[in-house]
Amino acid sequence: MQSTDTIIALASGSTPAGVAVVRLSGDQAFAVLQALTGQALTGQSLPEPRRMVLRNVQDPRTGEVLDRALVVRFASPNSFTGEDVVELHLHGGPAIVAGVIAAILDQPGCRQAVEGEFTRRAFDHGQLDLTAVEGLSDLVRARTAAQRRQALSAAGGAAHRVIETWKDQLLRARALVETMIDFVDEDIPDDLLAGARNQVQGVRQEMATELGKAQAGFAVREGLHVAIVGAPNVGKSTLLNALAGREAAIVSSIAGTTRDVVQVTFDLGGHLVVVSDTAGIRETMDEIEAEGVLRARRAMAEADFCIEVRDLSEPASSSAAIVSPPIVSAEAAGVLFWNKADQHNGAPPSDGISGSAKSGVGVDRLRDLIAEQARRLAADGETAVIQRSRHQTAIAEAAAALALWDDPSLSEEILASALERAIASLGQVVGAVHVEHMLDIIFREFCIGK
Ligand code: GDP
Ligand code: MG
């Protein structure tokens, strides 16, 4: 990847479309615009930066007009990438786009961009930090309103600002500690270390708050994970289909049909929800089914919300089969769903919801409970600094380094090195400190043209 190349790609979606945007970035971008708009011949000057103008776009090799289009240029450093950038807003016809791209690729110094290369250049030129890059990647993929709000906040630099503030405070604390180290024999005020301690304490508190919001951050970005669990044949797969509103899982009256975890993703009132239908939990000799049971336990452990299904027509067998520890406990958010109420004539159970996955009775209430949990988590999750495990790991490392400050016996040198480590961990989050491999993974998430 040579940053001196001028890169070009279709930045908009597939053709045909109303408009297609071709984007160029690099040293040759303006020269290419000049060649395409025939300005050498007509004597027209380049448009003013950031001002869109209507021009004929022609093939410089033949002079053939390929389209009449809106063009705009952005002069370095005031562009998305920080380089000279040109955007051609063409009519979205496949022959137009193909012709224009071929003409541009024929120009010296121009080549097709790879995935995420525009954004990579923006990062390399300091236009964006890594959390904003990730926010942009999420923004392009956002499927729900909550994901969009979360991604927009990260792309706008909200996480970056919080982390930079933490770094500043830690740098200030380090300056105080270093003053004490340097002037150990001289008369320095006693409260210097107390001042540093206050700075560190404040940052630690905010880090703890953000670490506490991490699960909410994940729930918005990846979706709220809901696990449907229970004994075989109680109606879990039927319930998944009822919740998702389509035939997503195999429903059968033979116990042990669902051997894997079936996941269905849908938008519930603006929140992404991922519901897992799991294998029935019971001790089993069947190897494949045993693996299914393992996966069911994992789905439960990772869930933000659990629905335990029991058969109201056979309450004893359906609850006895469930292995301890109890699935829906006080600390984990969840609900008990007494299914097959249509086959039950007695009084309704005192706990949970009763209904029928088959007829849909009670399913709306279940949906409301899930939506409520999604809303609760979204309140924190949309503004959470921690939205990926990468952030969680680095911030937890920083917090662990700062925890050394609790030990009053440690020397100033050790306290200073703890600050150093915490600052380095925060540097990883924003990308000030990074390894190439990690960047490759992040930029590969992008599509070509972004
Ligand atoms: P799973 O093993 O827990 O996934 O259970 P399934 O969803 O495969 O359902 C097992 C059997 O119970 C099937 O024959 C379903 O049609 C039936 N079933 C599911 N829900 C209801 C219900 O609400 N009422 C009645 N009467 N039968 C149901
Ligand atoms: Mg099933």
Tab-separated table of N, CA and C in Angstrom, residues 9-89:
chain	number	residue	atom	x	y	z
A	9	ALA	N	-12.421	4.514	-6.107
A	9	ALA	CA	-13.406	3.449	-5.928
A	9	ALA	C	-14.811	4.023	-6.056
A	10	LEU	N	-15.732	3.132	-6.362
A	10	LEU	CA	-17.144	3.484	-6.315
A	10	LEU	C	-17.522	3.510	-4.836
A	11	ALA	N	-17.942	4.677	-4.349
A	11	ALA	CA	-18.221	4.805	-2.923
A	11	ALA	C	-19.683	4.504	-2.603
A	12	SER	N	-20.529	4.501	-3.616
A	12	SER	CA	-21.955	4.249	-3.378
A	12	SER	C	-22.290	2.799	-3.708
A	13	GLY	N	-23.556	2.450	-3.531
A	13	GLY	CA	-23.982	1.060	-3.698
A	13	GLY	C	-24.029	0.592	-5.138
A	14	SER	N	-24.572	-0.611	-5.314
A	14	SER	CA	-24.505	-1.239	-6.634
A	14	SER	C	-25.387	-0.512	-7.647
A	15	THR	N	-24.960	-0.566	-8.887
A	15	THR	CA	-25.704	0.066	-9.988
A	15	THR	C	-26.662	-0.963	-10.593
A	16	PRO	N	-27.719	-0.571	-11.267
A	16	PRO	CA	-28.119	0.804	-11.504
A	16	PRO	C	-28.729	1.457	-10.267
A	17	ALA	N	-28.525	2.771	-10.205
A	17	ALA	CA	-29.056	3.550	-9.093
A	17	ALA	C	-29.238	4.969	-9.598
A	18	GLY	N	-29.917	5.795	-8.843
A	18	GLY	CA	-30.135	7.173	-9.262
A	18	GLY	C	-28.821	7.904	-9.438
A	19	VAL	N	-27.968	7.752	-8.425
A	19	VAL	CA	-26.686	8.439	-8.426
A	19	VAL	C	-25.605	7.436	-8.054
A	20	ALA	N	-24.435	7.567	-8.641
A	20	ALA	CA	-23.282	6.767	-8.231
A	20	ALA	C	-22.155	7.736	-7.922
A	21	VAL	N	-21.516	7.535	-6.766
A	21	VAL	CA	-20.438	8.432	-6.371
A	21	VAL	C	-19.103	7.710	-6.517
A	22	VAL	N	-18.240	8.267	-7.356
A	22	VAL	CA	-16.881	7.740	-7.491
A	22	VAL	C	-15.968	8.691	-6.739
A	23	ARG	N	-15.121	8.087	-5.893
A	23	ARG	CA	-14.266	8.915	-5.047
A	23	ARG	C	-12.795	8.685	-5.381
A	24	LEU	N	-12.019	9.745	-5.386
A	24	LEU	CA	-10.574	9.656	-5.611
A	24	LEU	C	-9.868	10.339	-4.458
A	25	SER	N	-8.718	9.807	-4.061
A	25	SER	CA	-7.918	10.470	-3.031
A	25	SER	C	-6.442	10.293	-3.336
A	26	GLY	N	-5.693	11.386	-3.257
A	26	GLY	CA	-4.247	11.311	-3.481
A	26	GLY	C	-3.743	12.483	-4.304
A	27	ASP	N	-2.424	12.472	-4.518
A	27	ASP	CA	-1.745	13.597	-5.176
A	27	ASP	C	-2.297	13.925	-6.556
A	28	GLN	N	-2.739	12.884	-7.287
A	28	GLN	CA	-3.153	13.094	-8.670
A	28	GLN	C	-4.641	13.433	-8.813
A	29	ALA	N	-5.372	13.469	-7.683
A	29	ALA	CA	-6.830	13.597	-7.761
A	29	ALA	C	-7.270	14.817	-8.580
A	30	PHE	N	-6.630	15.957	-8.362
A	30	PHE	CA	-7.060	17.177	-9.054
A	30	PHE	C	-6.669	17.140	-10.530
A	31	ALA	N	-5.487	16.546	-10.810
A	31	ALA	CA	-5.049	16.432	-12.210
A	31	ALA	C	-6.024	15.540	-12.978
A	32	VAL	N	-6.499	14.475	-12.318
A	32	VAL	CA	-7.460	13.569	-12.967
A	32	VAL	C	-8.769	14.310	-13.219
A	33	LEU	N	-9.198	15.095	-12.247
A	33	LEU	CA	-10.438	15.856	-12.428
A	33	LEU	C	-10.301	16.792	-13.638
A	34	GLN	N	-9.138	17.405	-13.731
A	34	GLN	CA	-8.884	18.315	-14.843
A	34	GLN	C	-8.950	17.561	-16.181
A	35	ALA	N	-8.331	16.381	-16.204
A	35	ALA	CA	-8.322	15.588	-17.439
A	35	ALA	C	-9.737	15.132	-17.808
A	36	LEU	N	-10.522	14.731	-16.793
A	36	LEU	CA	-11.859	14.208	-17.053
A	36	LEU	C	-12.833	15.292	-17.494
A	37	THR	N	-12.631	16.496	-16.997
A	37	THR	CA	-13.584	17.550	-17.318
A	37	THR	C	-13.077	18.411	-18.471
A	38	GLY	N	-11.983	17.951	-19.101
A	38	GLY	CA	-11.494	18.587	-20.323
A	38	GLY	C	-11.109	20.027	-20.151
A	39	GLN	N	-10.652	20.378	-18.987
A	39	GLN	CA	-10.389	21.792	-18.736
A	39	GLN	C	-9.207	22.328	-19.515
A	40	ALA	N	-8.311	21.422	-19.882
A	40	ALA	CA	-7.181	21.868	-20.689
A	40	ALA	C	-7.686	22.434	-22.015
A	41	LEU	N	-8.772	21.829	-22.529
A	41	LEU	CA	-9.314	22.252	-23.814
A	41	LEU	C	-10.202	23.479	-23.683
A	42	THR	N	-11.066	23.455	-22.670
A	42	THR	CA	-12.060	24.522	-22.579
A	42	THR	C	-11.542	25.742	-21.828
A	43	GLY	N	-10.401	25.570	-21.166
A	43	GLY	CA	-9.856	26.688	-20.422
A	43	GLY	C	-10.559	26.945	-19.094
A	44	GLN	N	-11.515	26.077	-18.734
A	44	GLN	CA	-12.201	26.240	-17.450
A	44	GLN	C	-11.255	25.872	-16.311
A	45	SER	N	-11.331	26.612	-15.238
A	45	SER	CA	-10.460	26.298	-14.104
A	45	SER	C	-11.130	25.232	-13.236
A	46	LEU	N	-10.350	24.667	-12.336
A	46	LEU	CA	-10.905	23.700	-11.382
A	46	LEU	C	-11.976	24.401	-10.543
A	47	PRO	N	-13.013	23.667	-10.142
A	47	PRO	CA	-14.008	24.316	-9.287
A	47	PRO	C	-13.379	24.705	-7.951
A	48	GLU	N	-13.971	25.680	-7.310
A	48	GLU	CA	-13.515	26.052	-5.969
A	48	GLU	C	-13.655	24.830	-5.060
A	49	PRO	N	-12.753	24.632	-4.103
A	49	PRO	CA	-12.922	23.498	-3.190
A	49	PRO	C	-14.276	23.564	-2.480
A	50	ARG	N	-14.866	22.410	-2.240
A	50	ARG	CA	-16.130	22.255	-1.501
A	50	ARG	C	-17.320	22.902	-2.206
A	51	ARG	N	-17.182	23.193	-3.485
A	51	ARG	CA	-18.320	23.750	-4.220
A	51	ARG	C	-18.644	22.822	-5.378
A	52	MET	N	-19.873	22.315	-5.362
A	52	MET	CA	-20.248	21.358	-6.392
A	52	MET	C	-20.605	22.063	-7.695
A	53	VAL	N	-20.096	21.547	-8.791
A	53	VAL	CA	-20.418	22.155	-10.093
A	53	VAL	C	-20.806	21.074	-11.100
A	54	LEU	N	-21.584	21.467	-12.091
A	54	LEU	CA	-22.024	20.542	-13.134
A	54	LEU	C	-21.024	20.588	-14.292
A	55	ARG	N	-20.505	19.412	-14.673
A	55	ARG	CA	-19.511	19.366	-15.750
A	55	ARG	C	-19.752	18.149	-16.646
A	56	ASN	N	-19.299	18.234	-17.871
A	56	ASN	CA	-19.223	17.039	-18.704
A	56	ASN	C	-18.037	16.219	-18.221
A	57	VAL	N	-18.269	14.931	-18.064
A	57	VAL	CA	-17.158	14.045	-17.700
A	57	VAL	C	-16.811	13.255	-18.943
A	58	GLN	N	-15.576	13.386	-19.410
A	58	GLN	CA	-15.227	12.714	-20.654
A	58	GLN	C	-14.013	11.827	-20.512
A	59	ASP	N	-13.895	10.909	-21.445
A	59	ASP	CA	-12.744	10.018	-21.473
A	59	ASP	C	-11.569	10.803	-22.046
A	60	PRO	N	-10.528	11.030	-21.245
A	60	PRO	CA	-9.420	11.854	-21.723
A	60	PRO	C	-8.728	11.252	-22.943
A	61	ARG	N	-8.856	9.938	-23.132
A	61	ARG	CA	-8.164	9.290	-24.246
A	61	ARG	C	-8.850	9.589	-25.577
A	62	THR	N	-10.197	9.716	-25.543
A	62	THR	CA	-10.950	9.864	-26.791
A	62	THR	C	-11.727	11.160	-26.873
A	63	GLY	N	-11.916	11.788	-25.726
A	63	GLY	CA	-12.724	12.997	-25.697
A	63	GLY	C	-14.219	12.702	-25.664
A	64	GLU	N	-14.587	11.406	-25.628
A	64	GLU	CA	-16.004	11.043	-25.599
A	64	GLU	C	-16.635	11.435	-24.260
A	65	VAL	N	-17.795	12.075	-24.349
A	65	VAL	CA	-18.482	12.453	-23.114
A	65	VAL	C	-19.140	11.198	-22.520
A	66	LEU	N	-18.808	10.892	-21.262
A	66	LEU	CA	-19.324	9.683	-20.605
A	66	LEU	C	-20.569	9.982	-19.774
A	67	ASP	N	-20.649	11.213	-19.262
A	67	ASP	CA	-21.800	11.589	-18.438
A	67	ASP	C	-21.735	13.092	-18.201
A	68	ARG	N	-22.861	13.634	-17.791
A	68	ARG	CA	-22.881	15.025	-17.326
A	68	ARG	C	-23.148	14.910	-15.833
A	69	ALA	N	-22.211	15.386	-15.012
A	69	ALA	CA	-22.260	15.029	-13.588
A	69	ALA	C	-21.885	16.188	-12.685
A	70	LEU	N	-22.248	16.024	-11.427
A	70	LEU	CA	-21.854	16.998	-10.407
A	70	LEU	C	-20.495	16.591	-9.864
A	71	VAL	N	-19.560	17.513	-9.843
A	71	VAL	CA	-18.239	17.185	-9.311
A	71	VAL	C	-17.889	18.153	-8.190
A	72	VAL	N	-17.097	17.638	-7.253
A	72	VAL	CA	-16.680	18.473	-6.120
A	72	VAL	C	-15.279	18.036	-5.715
A	73	ARG	N	-14.478	18.998	-5.266
A	73	ARG	CA	-13.131	18.624	-4.791
A	73	ARG	C	-12.903	19.182	-3.390
A	74	PHE	N	-12.053	18.493	-2.652
A	74	PHE	CA	-11.683	18.894	-1.294
A	74	PHE	C	-10.159	18.962	-1.257
A	75	ALA	N	-9.639	20.119	-0.888
A	75	ALA	CA	-8.183	20.277	-0.901
A	75	ALA	C	-7.585	19.844	0.431
A	76	SER	N	-6.470	19.112	0.367
A	76	SER	CA	-5.748	18.668	1.560
A	76	SER	C	-5.419	19.883	2.435
A	77	PRO	N	-5.526	19.833	3.727
A	77	PRO	CA	-5.917	18.691	4.552
A	77	PRO	C	-7.416	18.663	4.877
A	78	ASN	N	-8.190	19.528	4.241
A	78	ASN	CA	-9.611	19.635	4.606
A	78	ASN	C	-10.473	18.654	3.827
A	79	SER	N	-10.192	17.390	4.013
A	79	SER	CA	-10.962	16.351	3.332
A	79	SER	C	-11.091	15.157	4.271
A	80	PHE	N	-11.895	14.178	3.868
A	80	PHE	CA	-12.076	12.986	4.696
A	80	PHE	C	-10.746	12.285	4.959
A	81	THR	N	-9.938	12.095	3.905
A	81	THR	CA	-8.669	11.373	4.072
A	81	THR	C	-7.536	12.277	4.537
A	82	GLY	N	-7.721	13.593	4.380
A	82	GLY	CA	-6.625	14.517	4.662
A	82	GLY	C	-5.814	14.798	3.416
A	83	GLU	N	-6.066	14.042	2.332
A	83	GLU	CA	-5.374	14.250	1.049
A	83	GLU	C	-6.286	15.061	0.128
A	84	ASP	N	-5.811	15.329	-1.088
A	84	ASP	CA	-6.695	15.921	-2.092
A	84	ASP	C	-7.730	14.872	-2.465
A	85	VAL	N	-9.000	15.262	-2.431
A	85	VAL	CA	-10.084	14.313	-2.707
A	85	VAL	C	-11.008	14.892	-3.772
A	86	VAL	N	-11.473	14.024	-4.678
A	86	VAL	CA	-12.461	14.411	-5.689
A	86	VAL	C	-13.629	13.447	-5.611
A	87	GLU	N	-14.833	13.971	-5.710
A	87	GLU	CA	-16.015	13.115	-5.805
A	87	GLU	C	-16.756	13.438	-7.092
A	88	LEU	N	-17.081	12.390	-7.836
A	88	LEU	CA	-17.862	12.537	-9.054
A	88	LEU	C	-19.239	11.955	-8.772
A	89	HIS	N	-20.261	12.771	-8.798
A	89	HIS	CA	-21.630	12.291	-8.566
A	89	HIS	C	-22.268	12.043	-9.933
